[in-house]
């Protein structure tokens, strides 16, 4: 970061490393610089949104993810993160928006297991558990889930009173070294409760 403070690639890589290491205050500082230096970078805004979610700043996370979507409207990860953020809102209108984001993302990226898992969760949280079964099958058949996708699967398993498999899914997700696990703290808390 010190050698190339204006380089977008370096800023994003440094911020990712800091977020993954749980150094959120330092990551926020690097991301602030990145947003100033690269205001049209999808990666900067997407990572900023994820980081804000990890810090439980949902309003800011939504703003950052909307900015990412404005830069690349069909970007899978930004739509998925936005749907996952909105679905946890107590507001019915936000949950409906989450379902819209999840549907659009599933239409654009129908073979992605994480996209289908987010759609499954959004359908369930909008009272459409029966309709969610098709998306759940697509998610499970679609390949390996990310840690965040695995967390949603664990929540579905817990809702179905399958705590043993939920525990296995969570343990596996927490042991993966695959990218940034945005909902890691929630996954740890869920595992602790089982």
JSON list of C-alpha atoms in Angstrom, two decimals, residues 64-155:
[
{"chain": "A", "resi": 64, "resn": "UNK", "atom": "CA", "xyz": [-21.88, 0.73, -1.89]},
{"chain": "A", "resi": 65, "resn": "UNK", "atom": "CA", "xyz": [-23.51, -2.33, -3.49]},
{"chain": "A", "resi": 66, "resn": "UNK", "atom": "CA", "xyz": [-25.93, -0.12, -5.42]},
{"chain": "A", "resi": 67, "resn": "UNK", "atom": "CA", "xyz": [-22.94, 1.85, -6.70]},
{"chain": "A", "resi": 68, "resn": "UNK", "atom": "CA", "xyz": [-21.30, -1.42, -7.82]},
{"chain": "A", "resi": 69, "resn": "UNK", "atom": "CA", "xyz": [-24.50, -2.42, -9.62]},
{"chain": "A", "resi": 70, "resn": "UNK", "atom": "CA", "xyz": [-24.69, 0.99, -11.28]},
{"chain": "A", "resi": 71, "resn": "UNK", "atom": "CA", "xyz": [-21.22, 0.34, -12.71]},
{"chain": "A", "resi": 72, "resn": "UNK", "atom": "CA", "xyz": [-22.02, -3.21, -13.87]},
{"chain": "A", "resi": 73, "resn": "UNK", "atom": "CA", "xyz": [-25.75, -3.98, -13.66]},
{"chain": "A", "resi": 74, "resn": "UNK", "atom": "CA", "xyz": [-25.40, -7.71, -14.30]},
{"chain": "A", "resi": 75, "resn": "UNK", "atom": "CA", "xyz": [-22.57, -8.36, -11.86]},
{"chain": "A", "resi": 76, "resn": "UNK", "atom": "CA", "xyz": [-23.33, -11.60, -10.04]},
{"chain": "A", "resi": 77, "resn": "UNK", "atom": "CA", "xyz": [-21.57, -10.89, -6.76]},
{"chain": "A", "resi": 78, "resn": "UNK", "atom": "CA", "xyz": [-23.02, -7.41, -6.22]},
{"chain": "A", "resi": 79, "resn": "UNK", "atom": "CA", "xyz": [-26.57, -8.60, -6.93]},
{"chain": "A", "resi": 80, "resn": "UNK", "atom": "CA", "xyz": [-26.07, -11.59, -4.67]},
{"chain": "A", "resi": 81, "resn": "UNK", "atom": "CA", "xyz": [-24.64, -9.51, -1.82]},
{"chain": "A", "resi": 82, "resn": "UNK", "atom": "CA", "xyz": [-27.45, -6.95, -2.16]},
{"chain": "A", "resi": 83, "resn": "UNK", "atom": "CA", "xyz": [-30.11, -9.68, -2.08]},
{"chain": "A", "resi": 84, "resn": "UNK", "atom": "CA", "xyz": [-28.49, -11.25, 0.99]},
{"chain": "A", "resi": 85, "resn": "UNK", "atom": "CA", "xyz": [-28.34, -7.88, 2.72]},
{"chain": "A", "resi": 86, "resn": "UNK", "atom": "CA", "xyz": [-31.95, -6.90, 1.95]},
{"chain": "A", "resi": 87, "resn": "UNK", "atom": "CA", "xyz": [-33.43, -10.27, 2.87]},
{"chain": "A", "resi": 88, "resn": "UNK", "atom": "CA", "xyz": [-32.38, -9.78, 6.49]},
{"chain": "A", "resi": 89, "resn": "UNK", "atom": "CA", "xyz": [-34.28, -6.50, 6.78]},
{"chain": "A", "resi": 90, "resn": "UNK", "atom": "CA", "xyz": [-37.32, -6.37, 9.05]},
{"chain": "A", "resi": 91, "resn": "UNK", "atom": "CA", "xyz": [-39.08, -4.38, 6.30]},
{"chain": "A", "resi": 92, "resn": "UNK", "atom": "CA", "xyz": [-41.30, -6.39, 3.94]},
{"chain": "A", "resi": 93, "resn": "UNK", "atom": "CA", "xyz": [-40.50, -3.99, 1.08]},
{"chain": "A", "resi": 94, "resn": "UNK", "atom": "CA", "xyz": [-36.78, -4.68, 1.47]},
{"chain": "A", "resi": 95, "resn": "UNK", "atom": "CA", "xyz": [-37.37, -8.44, 1.52]},
{"chain": "A", "resi": 96, "resn": "UNK", "atom": "CA", "xyz": [-39.43, -8.08, -1.67]},
{"chain": "A", "resi": 97, "resn": "UNK", "atom": "CA", "xyz": [-36.56, -6.14, -3.26]},
{"chain": "A", "resi": 98, "resn": "UNK", "atom": "CA", "xyz": [-34.20, -8.91, -2.15]},
{"chain": "A", "resi": 99, "resn": "UNK", "atom": "CA", "xyz": [-36.36, -11.43, -3.96]},
{"chain": "A", "resi": 100, "resn": "UNK", "atom": "CA", "xyz": [-36.34, -9.27, -7.10]},
{"chain": "A", "resi": 101, "resn": "UNK", "atom": "CA", "xyz": [-32.53, -9.05, -7.00]},
{"chain": "A", "resi": 102, "resn": "UNK", "atom": "CA", "xyz": [-32.28, -12.79, -6.45]},
{"chain": "A", "resi": 103, "resn": "UNK", "atom": "CA", "xyz": [-34.65, -13.53, -9.36]},
{"chain": "A", "resi": 104, "resn": "UNK", "atom": "CA", "xyz": [-32.76, -11.25, -11.74]},
{"chain": "A", "resi": 105, "resn": "UNK", "atom": "CA", "xyz": [-29.45, -12.75, -10.66]},
{"chain": "A", "resi": 106, "resn": "UNK", "atom": "CA", "xyz": [-30.79, -16.29, -11.12]},
{"chain": "A", "resi": 107, "resn": "UNK", "atom": "CA", "xyz": [-31.96, -15.40, -14.63]},
{"chain": "A", "resi": 108, "resn": "UNK", "atom": "CA", "xyz": [-28.54, -14.00, -15.50]},
{"chain": "A", "resi": 109, "resn": "UNK", "atom": "CA", "xyz": [-26.46, -16.66, -13.71]},
{"chain": "A", "resi": 110, "resn": "UNK", "atom": "CA", "xyz": [-28.78, -19.68, -13.47]},
{"chain": "A", "resi": 111, "resn": "UNK", "atom": "CA", "xyz": [-25.99, -22.26, -13.11]},
{"chain": "A", "resi": 112, "resn": "UNK", "atom": "CA", "xyz": [-24.30, -20.62, -10.12]},
{"chain": "A", "resi": 113, "resn": "UNK", "atom": "CA", "xyz": [-24.93, -22.50, -6.87]},
{"chain": "A", "resi": 114, "resn": "UNK", "atom": "CA", "xyz": [-24.55, -19.41, -4.67]},
{"chain": "A", "resi": 115, "resn": "UNK", "atom": "CA", "xyz": [-27.01, -17.42, -6.76]},
{"chain": "A", "resi": 116, "resn": "UNK", "atom": "CA", "xyz": [-29.53, -20.26, -6.52]},
{"chain": "A", "resi": 117, "resn": "UNK", "atom": "CA", "xyz": [-28.97, -20.59, -2.76]},
{"chain": "A", "resi": 118, "resn": "UNK", "atom": "CA", "xyz": [-29.63, -16.87, -2.31]},
{"chain": "A", "resi": 119, "resn": "UNK", "atom": "CA", "xyz": [-32.81, -17.24, -4.38]},
{"chain": "A", "resi": 120, "resn": "UNK", "atom": "CA", "xyz": [-33.81, -20.20, -2.20]},
{"chain": "A", "resi": 121, "resn": "UNK", "atom": "CA", "xyz": [-33.35, -18.15, 0.97]},
{"chain": "A", "resi": 122, "resn": "UNK", "atom": "CA", "xyz": [-35.12, -15.09, -0.48]},
{"chain": "A", "resi": 123, "resn": "UNK", "atom": "CA", "xyz": [-38.11, -17.21, -1.52]},
{"chain": "A", "resi": 124, "resn": "UNK", "atom": "CA", "xyz": [-38.28, -18.80, 1.93]},
{"chain": "A", "resi": 125, "resn": "UNK", "atom": "CA", "xyz": [-38.03, -15.43, 3.69]},
{"chain": "A", "resi": 126, "resn": "UNK", "atom": "CA", "xyz": [-40.85, -14.14, 1.50]},
{"chain": "A", "resi": 127, "resn": "UNK", "atom": "CA", "xyz": [-43.17, -16.99, 2.50]},
{"chain": "A", "resi": 128, "resn": "UNK", "atom": "CA", "xyz": [-42.60, -19.08, -0.61]},
{"chain": "A", "resi": 129, "resn": "UNK", "atom": "CA", "xyz": [-40.93, -22.14, 0.89]},
{"chain": "A", "resi": 130, "resn": "UNK", "atom": "CA", "xyz": [-42.61, -24.51, -1.56]},
{"chain": "A", "resi": 131, "resn": "UNK", "atom": "CA", "xyz": [-41.35, -22.55, -4.57]},
{"chain": "A", "resi": 132, "resn": "UNK", "atom": "CA", "xyz": [-37.88, -22.45, -3.04]},
{"chain": "A", "resi": 133, "resn": "UNK", "atom": "CA", "xyz": [-37.40, -26.20, -3.48]},
{"chain": "A", "resi": 134, "resn": "UNK", "atom": "CA", "xyz": [-36.55, -25.92, -7.19]},
{"chain": "A", "resi": 135, "resn": "UNK", "atom": "CA", "xyz": [-33.92, -23.25, -6.49]},
{"chain": "A", "resi": 136, "resn": "UNK", "atom": "CA", "xyz": [-32.55, -25.36, -3.64]},
{"chain": "A", "resi": 137, "resn": "UNK", "atom": "CA", "xyz": [-32.15, -28.37, -5.93]},
{"chain": "A", "resi": 138, "resn": "UNK", "atom": "CA", "xyz": [-30.38, -26.17, -8.50]},
{"chain": "A", "resi": 139, "resn": "UNK", "atom": "CA", "xyz": [-28.07, -24.80, -5.80]},
{"chain": "A", "resi": 140, "resn": "UNK", "atom": "CA", "xyz": [-27.13, -28.22, -4.47]},
{"chain": "A", "resi": 141, "resn": "UNK", "atom": "CA", "xyz": [-26.66, -29.72, -7.94]},
{"chain": "A", "resi": 142, "resn": "UNK", "atom": "CA", "xyz": [-24.76, -26.68, -9.19]},
{"chain": "A", "resi": 143, "resn": "UNK", "atom": "CA", "xyz": [-21.47, -27.46, -7.49]},
{"chain": "A", "resi": 144, "resn": "UNK", "atom": "CA", "xyz": [-19.56, -26.23, -4.48]},
{"chain": "A", "resi": 145, "resn": "UNK", "atom": "CA", "xyz": [-21.03, -23.39, -2.46]},
{"chain": "A", "resi": 146, "resn": "UNK", "atom": "CA", "xyz": [-19.00, -20.48, -1.16]},
{"chain": "A", "resi": 147, "resn": "UNK", "atom": "CA", "xyz": [-18.85, -20.05, 2.62]},
{"chain": "A", "resi": 148, "resn": "UNK", "atom": "CA", "xyz": [-21.69, -17.49, 2.45]},
{"chain": "A", "resi": 149, "resn": "UNK", "atom": "CA", "xyz": [-23.80, -19.85, 0.33]},
{"chain": "A", "resi": 150, "resn": "UNK", "atom": "CA", "xyz": [-23.06, -22.64, 2.79]},
{"chain": "A", "resi": 151, "resn": "UNK", "atom": "CA", "xyz": [-24.21, -20.39, 5.64]},
{"chain": "A", "resi": 152, "resn": "UNK", "atom": "CA", "xyz": [-27.58, -19.93, 3.91]},
{"chain": "A", "resi": 153, "resn": "UNK", "atom": "CA", "xyz": [-27.85, -23.69, 3.40]},
{"chain": "A", "resi": 154, "resn": "UNK", "atom": "CA", "xyz": [-27.15, -24.20, 7.11]},
{"chain": "A", "resi": 155, "resn": "UNK", "atom": "CA", "xyz": [-29.91, -21.74, 8.00]}
]
